[in-house]
Amino acid sequence: MIFEKVKEILDEYIEVNVEDITLQTRLIEDLGINSYEFMSIIGEIEEEFDFEVDEKSVLKLITIEDLLDYISNFTKENVLV
């Protein structure tokens, strides 16, 4: 469930077929997300999942899997379903 919601959020900001996004997809290198888009996406994620991302943790969010793991720490939702 988290994965699908994250893909919906990404779809608002990038011009990539979200169905091609995998756990290993890198947010910046593979999706071409710039720093402004990245922070906007993080803001959307904070709002959607009702928690605040720690500024230091943002630097560790490299792949979709990193992002999903981080979100799953704050929610009981299933990551992939």
Phi, psi and omega in degrees: 000316179299316181302315180296318179294319178297318178297322177298317179296314179299324181299333178288338189246339185235157178254068180224146175292111184297340177292341178275352182284129178242177177297330182273356179298128178273133186299312184272307185293314184275323184265348178070027181286128177274174186296323178295313179298319181301313181291327176294319178297316178300317178300318178296319180295317178301317181291315182297318186256003173057056172205168181249130179281129177291134183303323179291328181289332181303322181294340181267356182271089184262314183248168175301320179299319176302316181295315179296318178299318180297313180298319184296339176292341184249358182219158179263004180291152177287135185294313190259341186265000000 
